[in-house]
Coordinates of C-alpha atoms in Angstrom, one line a residue:
M28 CA 48.8 -79.1 -2.1
G29 CA 44.8 -77.0 -0.9
L30 CA 43.1 -74.5 -4.2
G31 CA 44.1 -71.0 -3.7
Y32 CA 40.8 -69.0 -3.5
A33 CA 41.0 -65.6 -3.8
A34 CA 40.1 -63.4 -0.8
H35 CA 37.4 -61.4 -0.8
P36 CA 36.9 -57.8 1.1
R37 CA 34.0 -58.7 3.9
G38 CA 30.4 -58.0 3.0
G39 CA 30.3 -59.8 0.2
F40 CA 31.4 -57.4 -2.9
S41 CA 34.0 -57.6 -5.0
S42 CA 36.5 -54.9 -5.0
T43 CA 35.4 -53.6 -8.6
R44 CA 31.6 -53.3 -7.2
R45 CA 33.1 -51.2 -4.3
L46 CA 35.2 -48.8 -6.2
A47 CA 32.5 -48.5 -9.0
A48 CA 29.5 -47.5 -6.0
V49 CA 32.1 -44.9 -4.6
L50 CA 33.1 -43.6 -7.6
I51 CA 29.5 -43.1 -8.1
C52 CA 28.3 -41.9 -4.8
G53 CA 30.5 -39.2 -6.0
I54 CA 29.2 -38.1 -9.0
V55 CA 25.7 -38.2 -7.4
L56 CA 26.3 -36.3 -4.7
L57 CA 29.1 -33.7 -6.9
G58 CA 25.3 -33.6 -9.1
S59 CA 23.5 -32.4 -6.1
I60 CA 25.5 -29.7 -4.3
E61 CA 25.9 -28.0 -8.2
S62 CA 22.1 -28.4 -7.7
A63 CA 21.6 -27.1 -4.3
A64 CA 24.7 -24.1 -5.4
E65 CA 22.3 -22.6 -8.7
P66 CA 21.2 -19.5 -7.5
T67 CA 21.0 -19.4 -4.1
Q68 CA 17.9 -16.1 -4.6
R69 CA 15.3 -18.5 -6.0
L70 CA 15.8 -20.4 -2.5
V71 CA 15.6 -17.7 -0.5
R72 CA 13.5 -15.4 -1.9
P73 CA 11.9 -12.8 -0.3
H74 CA 7.9 -14.0 0.0
S75 CA 4.9 -12.0 0.7
L76 CA 5.2 -11.0 4.8
V77 CA 1.6 -10.3 5.1
Q78 CA 0.6 -13.7 7.2
E79 CA -2.0 -15.8 5.9
D80 CA -5.4 -15.3 7.9
T81 CA -6.4 -18.1 10.9
G82 CA -9.4 -17.7 10.8
K83 CA -11.5 -14.6 9.1
T84 CA -13.5 -13.1 11.8
E85 CA -17.1 -11.7 12.0
S86 CA -18.2 -8.1 13.7
T87 CA -21.6 -7.7 15.1
A88 CA -23.7 -5.0 16.5
S89 CA -27.2 -4.9 17.5
C90 CA -29.2 -1.0 18.2
S91 CA -32.7 -2.0 19.9
L92 CA -34.1 1.7 20.1
Q93 CA -35.1 1.1 23.8
E94 CA -36.4 4.6 25.3
D95 CA -33.2 4.6 27.5
N96 CA -31.0 2.9 25.4
N97 CA -29.6 3.9 21.8
E98 CA -26.6 3.0 21.7
P99 CA -25.3 0.4 20.5
S100 CA -24.1 -2.6 21.4
P101 CA -20.8 -2.9 21.2
K102 CA -20.6 1.2 20.2
K103 CA -18.4 0.6 17.7
L104 CA -16.8 -1.7 14.3
T105 CA -13.9 -2.6 12.4
M106 CA -12.7 -4.0 9.8
S107 CA -9.2 -5.7 8.9
E108 CA -7.8 -8.3 7.4
I109 CA -8.7 -11.4 9.9
S110 CA -12.2 -8.7 9.8
L111 CA -13.8 -8.7 6.9
S112 CA -17.6 -8.5 7.5
A113 CA -19.7 -6.7 10.0
T114 CA -22.9 -6.4 11.3
L115 CA -25.2 -4.3 11.8
N116 CA -28.9 -6.2 13.9
C117 CA -31.6 -3.1 13.3
V118 CA -33.9 -5.0 16.8
G119 CA -37.6 -3.6 16.4
D120 CA -40.8 -3.4 14.7
T121 CA -40.1 -1.0 12.4
N122 CA -35.9 -0.4 13.4
Q123 CA -34.4 0.2 9.9
V124 CA -31.0 0.4 9.1
I125 CA -30.1 3.9 7.4
P126 CA -29.4 5.3 5.5
S127 CA -31.8 3.4 3.3
E128 CA -29.9 2.4 0.0
K129 CA -27.4 -0.8 1.1
E130 CA -24.4 0.9 -1.1
T131 CA -24.0 4.0 0.2
V132 CA -22.8 5.5 3.7
C133 CA -22.8 8.2 6.2
S134 CA -19.6 10.7 6.7
S135 CA -17.7 10.0 9.9
D136 CA -19.0 13.0 11.2
A137 CA -22.8 12.7 10.0
S138 CA -26.1 13.6 11.9
L139 CA -28.6 10.4 11.4
E140 CA -30.5 13.0 9.9
D141 CA -27.6 13.9 7.4
C142 CA -27.7 10.7 6.9
K143 CA -31.2 9.7 5.7
A144 CA -32.2 13.3 3.2
S145 CA -31.0 10.9 -0.2
S146 CA -29.6 14.5 -1.5
S147 CA -27.2 15.2 1.6
N148 CA -23.2 15.9 1.1
K149 CA -22.0 13.5 3.7
L150 CA -23.9 10.4 2.0
V151 CA -20.9 8.3 0.2
K152 CA -20.8 5.5 -2.0
L153 CA -19.1 2.2 -0.8
D154 CA -16.9 2.6 -4.4
D155 CA -16.3 6.4 -3.6
L156 CA -15.0 5.3 0.0
L157 CA -13.2 1.9 -0.6
E158 CA -11.4 0.9 -4.4
P159 CA -14.2 0.0 -6.3
G160 CA -15.6 -3.5 -6.0
A161 CA -13.7 -3.5 -2.3
A162 CA -17.6 -3.9 -0.7
K163 CA -20.2 -5.6 -1.0
A164 CA -23.0 -4.8 1.5
S165 CA -27.1 -5.6 1.5
I166 CA -30.0 -5.1 3.8
S167 CA -32.7 -7.6 4.4
P168 CA -35.4 -8.5 7.3
I169 CA -34.1 -10.0 10.2
E170 CA -35.4 -13.9 10.0
S171 CA -36.2 -14.4 13.5
S172 CA -39.4 -15.5 15.2
A173 CA -38.3 -13.8 18.9
N174 CA -37.3 -10.3 16.8
K175 CA -38.0 -7.8 13.7
G176 CA -36.6 -5.2 12.1
Q177 CA -33.3 -4.6 9.5
K178 CA -30.1 -5.8 9.4
W179 CA -26.8 -4.2 7.6
T180 CA -24.2 -6.1 6.1
M181 CA -20.7 -5.4 4.5
T182 CA -18.2 -8.0 2.9
L183 CA -14.4 -6.4 2.5
E184 CA -12.7 -8.9 -0.8
R185 CA -9.1 -9.1 1.5
A186 CA -6.8 -8.0 -2.3
K187 CA -8.9 -4.3 -1.9
L188 CA -8.1 -3.3 1.7
P189 CA -7.7 -0.1 1.1
L190 CA -4.1 2.2 1.4
T191 CA -5.0 4.2 4.6
D192 CA -7.6 3.8 7.5
K193 CA -11.3 4.6 6.8
H194 CA -13.9 5.7 8.6
F195 CA -18.0 5.8 8.6
L196 CA -21.0 5.3 9.8
V197 CA -24.1 4.1 9.7
G198 CA -27.3 3.3 11.9
C199 CA -30.9 2.9 12.7
A200 CA -33.7 4.6 13.2
K201 CA -37.1 4.4 13.8
S202 CA -39.8 4.7 10.9
E203 CA -41.1 7.7 10.7
E204 CA -45.1 6.7 10.6
D205 CA -44.0 5.0 14.0
K206 CA -43.1 7.9 15.4
K207 CA -46.3 9.0 15.2
L208 CA -47.8 6.6 17.2
K209 CA -45.1 7.4 19.8
V210 CA -46.0 11.0 20.8
G211 CA -45.6 12.4 24.2
V212 CA -42.9 9.1 24.0
T213 CA -39.1 11.2 25.0
G214 CA -35.9 9.2 23.8
D215 CA -34.3 9.8 19.9
W216 CA -35.4 5.8 18.8
K217 CA -32.6 6.0 16.3
C218 CA -28.3 4.8 16.8
K219 CA -25.5 5.3 15.0
L220 CA -22.6 2.5 14.4
P221 CA -18.7 3.7 14.0
I222 CA -16.9 1.6 11.6
T223 CA -13.1 1.8 11.2
V224 CA -11.9 -0.2 7.8
K225 CA -7.9 -0.8 8.6
A226 CA -6.0 -0.1 5.6
K227 CA -3.8 -3.5 4.3
S228 CA -0.4 -4.4 5.4
S229 CA 2.2 -3.3 3.1
S230 CA 3.4 -6.6 1.6
V231 CA 6.8 -8.3 -0.6
D232 CA 6.0 -11.0 -2.8
D233 CA 9.0 -11.9 -5.4
N234 CA 10.4 -8.8 -4.8
V235 CA 7.3 -7.4 -6.1
V236 CA 7.4 -4.4 -2.9
T237 CA 3.4 -2.8 -2.0
C238 CA 3.0 -0.8 0.6
A239 CA 0.1 0.9 2.0
Y240 CA -0.3 3.2 5.3
G241 CA -2.7 3.0 7.8
E242 CA -1.7 3.2 11.5
D243 CA -0.8 -0.2 11.7
S244 CA 0.2 -1.1 8.4
N245 CA 4.0 -0.5 8.7
K246 CA 6.6 -2.7 11.6
A247 CA 9.4 -0.8 12.7
E248 CA 11.6 -2.3 11.5
P249 CA 11.2 -2.2 7.8
L250 CA 10.9 -4.5 4.6
K251 CA 13.2 -6.4 3.3
V252 CA 14.3 -7.0 0.1
E253 CA 18.2 -9.0 -2.4
V254 CA 18.8 -8.1 -5.6
S255 CA 21.1 -10.1 -7.1
P256 CA 23.0 -11.4 -10.3
A257 CA 20.1 -13.8 -10.7
T258 CA 17.2 -12.7 -9.2
N259 CA 18.1 -7.7 -10.5
K260 CA 15.1 -6.1 -10.1
M261 CA 12.5 -5.6 -8.2
V262 CA 8.7 -2.7 -8.3
L263 CA 8.1 -0.8 -5.5
D264 CA 4.6 0.5 -6.2
C265 CA 3.0 3.4 -4.0
G266 CA -0.1 3.2 -4.7
K267 CA -2.3 6.4 -5.7
A268 CA -1.9 7.4 -2.5
G269 CA 1.6 7.4 -1.7
S270 CA 5.0 8.4 -3.8
L271 CA 8.6 7.6 -4.1
H272 CA 11.0 8.6 -1.5
P273 CA 13.3 9.1 -1.2
E274 CA 11.1 12.3 -4.2
G275 CA 12.8 10.8 -7.8
L276 CA 15.1 7.8 -6.3
T277 CA 18.2 8.7 -7.4
T278 CA 19.2 9.3 -3.9
F279 CA 18.6 6.8 -1.0
C280 CA 18.3 7.1 2.6
E281 CA 20.9 5.0 5.0
P282 CA 19.8 2.2 6.3
G283 CA 19.6 3.1 9.6
S284 CA 17.1 5.9 8.9
E285 CA 14.3 5.5 11.4
T286 CA 12.2 7.4 9.0
L287 CA 11.8 8.5 5.6
E288 CA 11.6 12.3 5.4
K289 CA 13.9 13.5 8.2
C290 CA 16.0 11.0 7.1
V291 CA 19.8 11.4 5.7
T292 CA 20.5 11.0 1.8
K293 CA 23.1 9.7 -0.3
G294 CA 24.0 9.3 -3.8
F295 CA 23.6 5.8 -5.1
E296 CA 27.1 5.8 -7.0
E297 CA 28.6 5.7 -3.7
I298 CA 28.2 1.9 -3.4
L299 CA 27.1 1.5 -6.9
P300 CA 30.1 3.1 -8.6
T301 CA 28.9 1.9 -12.0
F302 CA 25.2 3.2 -11.4
V303 CA 22.6 5.5 -13.8
K304 CA 19.5 6.9 -12.9
D305 CA 17.7 4.6 -16.1
W306 CA 18.5 1.5 -13.3
W307 CA 15.4 3.0 -12.0
V308 CA 11.8 3.7 -14.5
P309 CA 8.8 5.1 -13.2
N310 CA 5.3 4.1 -14.4
E311 CA 3.4 7.1 -15.8
G312 CA 1.3 8.4 -12.8
K313 CA 4.5 8.3 -11.0
T314 CA 3.3 5.9 -8.4
S315 CA 5.1 3.2 -8.5
S316 CA 8.7 2.4 -9.8
T317 CA 11.7 -0.6 -11.2
L318 CA 14.9 -1.2 -10.5
T319 CA 16.9 -3.0 -12.8
I320 CA 20.6 -3.7 -12.6
P321 CA 22.2 -5.1 -15.5
S322 CA 24.9 -7.6 -14.8
S323 CA 27.8 -6.2 -14.6
G324 CA 26.9 -3.8 -12.2
F325 CA 26.6 -5.3 -9.1
P326 CA 28.8 -4.0 -6.9
S327 CA 32.8 -6.2 -5.7
A328 CA 30.9 -7.1 -1.6
D329 CA 27.4 -6.5 -0.7
Q330 CA 25.9 -3.2 -0.4
K331 CA 22.3 -2.2 1.7
F332 CA 19.8 1.1 0.6
L333 CA 17.1 2.0 2.5
V334 CA 14.1 3.4 0.1
G335 CA 10.1 3.1 0.6
C336 CA 6.9 5.0 0.1
V337 CA 5.0 8.3 1.7
L338 CA 1.4 9.8 2.0
N339 CA 0.7 11.9 0.0
E340 CA -0.7 14.5 2.1
T341 CA -3.8 15.1 0.2
S342 CA -4.2 11.0 -0.4
Q343 CA -6.8 11.1 3.1
L344 CA -8.9 13.7 0.9
P345 CA -11.3 11.5 -0.6
Q346 CA -13.6 13.1 -3.7
E347 CA -16.8 12.3 -5.1
P348 CA -17.9 12.0 -8.1
G349 CA -15.8 14.4 -10.8
G350 CA -12.9 15.0 -8.6
V351 CA -13.9 17.4 -5.7
Q352 CA -12.8 16.5 -2.7
R353 CA -14.8 15.6 0.5
D354 CA -12.9 17.2 3.7
K355 CA -14.6 16.2 5.9
L356 CA -15.4 12.1 5.9
E357 CA -12.0 11.4 7.5
P358 CA -11.7 12.4 10.8
S359 CA -9.0 14.8 11.7
G360 CA -5.5 13.3 13.5
N361 CA -6.3 10.3 12.0
K362 CA -2.9 8.0 12.5
T363 CA -0.9 7.2 9.4
S364 CA 2.2 5.4 8.8
S365 CA 5.4 4.9 5.8
C366 CA 6.8 2.5 4.0
K367 CA 10.4 1.9 4.3
V368 CA 11.7 -1.1 2.3
L369 CA 15.5 -2.1 3.2
V370 CA 17.7 -3.5 -0.2
T371 CA 20.8 -5.4 0.0
V372 CA 22.2 -5.8 -3.5
K373 CA 24.6 -8.7 -3.2
A374 CA 27.7 -8.7 -4.8
A375 CA 28.8 -9.5 -8.9
G376 CA 29.3 -13.6 -8.4
A377 CA 28.8 -14.7 -5.0
S378 CA 26.3 -17.0 -6.3
S379 CA 29.1 -18.1 -8.5
I380 CA 32.0 -18.1 -5.5
V381 CA 29.6 -20.2 -3.5
S382 CA 28.8 -23.0 -6.2
S383 CA 33.1 -23.1 -6.8
N384 CA 33.0 -23.4 -3.2
L385 CA 31.0 -26.4 -2.5
R386 CA 32.8 -28.7 -5.9
G387 CA 36.0 -27.8 -4.4
L388 CA 35.0 -29.3 -1.1
I389 CA 33.3 -32.7 -2.4
V390 CA 36.6 -33.1 -5.4
V391 CA 38.5 -33.1 -2.1
S392 CA 36.6 -35.1 1.0
G393 CA 35.1 -37.2 -1.9
F394 CA 39.2 -37.4 -3.3
F395 CA 40.5 -38.5 0.1
G396 CA 37.5 -40.7 1.1
L397 CA 38.6 -42.7 -2.4
L398 CA 42.5 -42.9 -0.7
G399 CA 41.3 -43.7 2.5
F400 CA 39.7 -46.8 0.8
I401 CA 42.0 -48.4 -1.9
A402 CA 44.5 -48.0 2.1
D403 CA 42.5 -50.3 3.3
Y404 CA 41.4 -52.4 0.9
F405 CA 45.0 -53.5 -0.4

């Protein structure tokens, strides 16, 4: 009579080990799903819509001040998020940068004669035109064996780009001594270079919206923000140049509105029944406001509303030190844009519903998988 041996399943594992492996895998997978089903807002939190620089470029123009050609080449420069430096080469032995003070530029409507006078009201400090510390400028000799003259260079700090497009002039002119030696020679012997500093782009980062108003600061589509039980706050920052809209934020624009200024408004109570105006808390200057929705204030279904920031009418009139407005720093007809923000308020318990459904799916799948394993084994 032969000895009887218990048959082992294929693969060499005992039934106990295989069953234990299945149970362990189920527990680990369930734990992973629970982690993944935590408030999804953390995984899809809106991030900055401003693209990072793929490479910064430098813009350079030159003035050689020849008798028959007193225009810079190129004829104008533009500084922006992707072009943070500008250089003007005033080529020639006695060719000089105008204005002569490195931290000073000329207003966009000035003549170079205006800019050469130290007391001229056409001179503008960079710290007054832009945010203090936003720009660093220098004037230095041109170091070249072939060319002499002066070089003007300005570099912008990306984080401190203006909220509106800015325009100014710099230029080149022959020294007074050199002009005296050229008696009888025709020609202006000076050139001026228009420079535009493009405003920063409006952006949203970690539910903080920062608005700007340059011609290219805003796209046709609004910025997007989500407010959920897991991330129940958002900040709308208009900056000193803008105003919250609709005013006071007790109403909102319909989501499909093309503009903020002429939108159809509704009360927040229509989509958030328990809304009170204290959910929006403005800062002291009322240039920004923070929305906080309490856990009891979330709706039963997702809701959307449109708010934003519009440019103040007087914000394009930079001021002299002491508060006197300079009404000729910006050209008339300067194009601007408004900053629209589409806010989605997630339904109450949306995260817990997703988590519960995922856990239920795992339990059911695991149960039937285990039944199949047992049936195959026995």
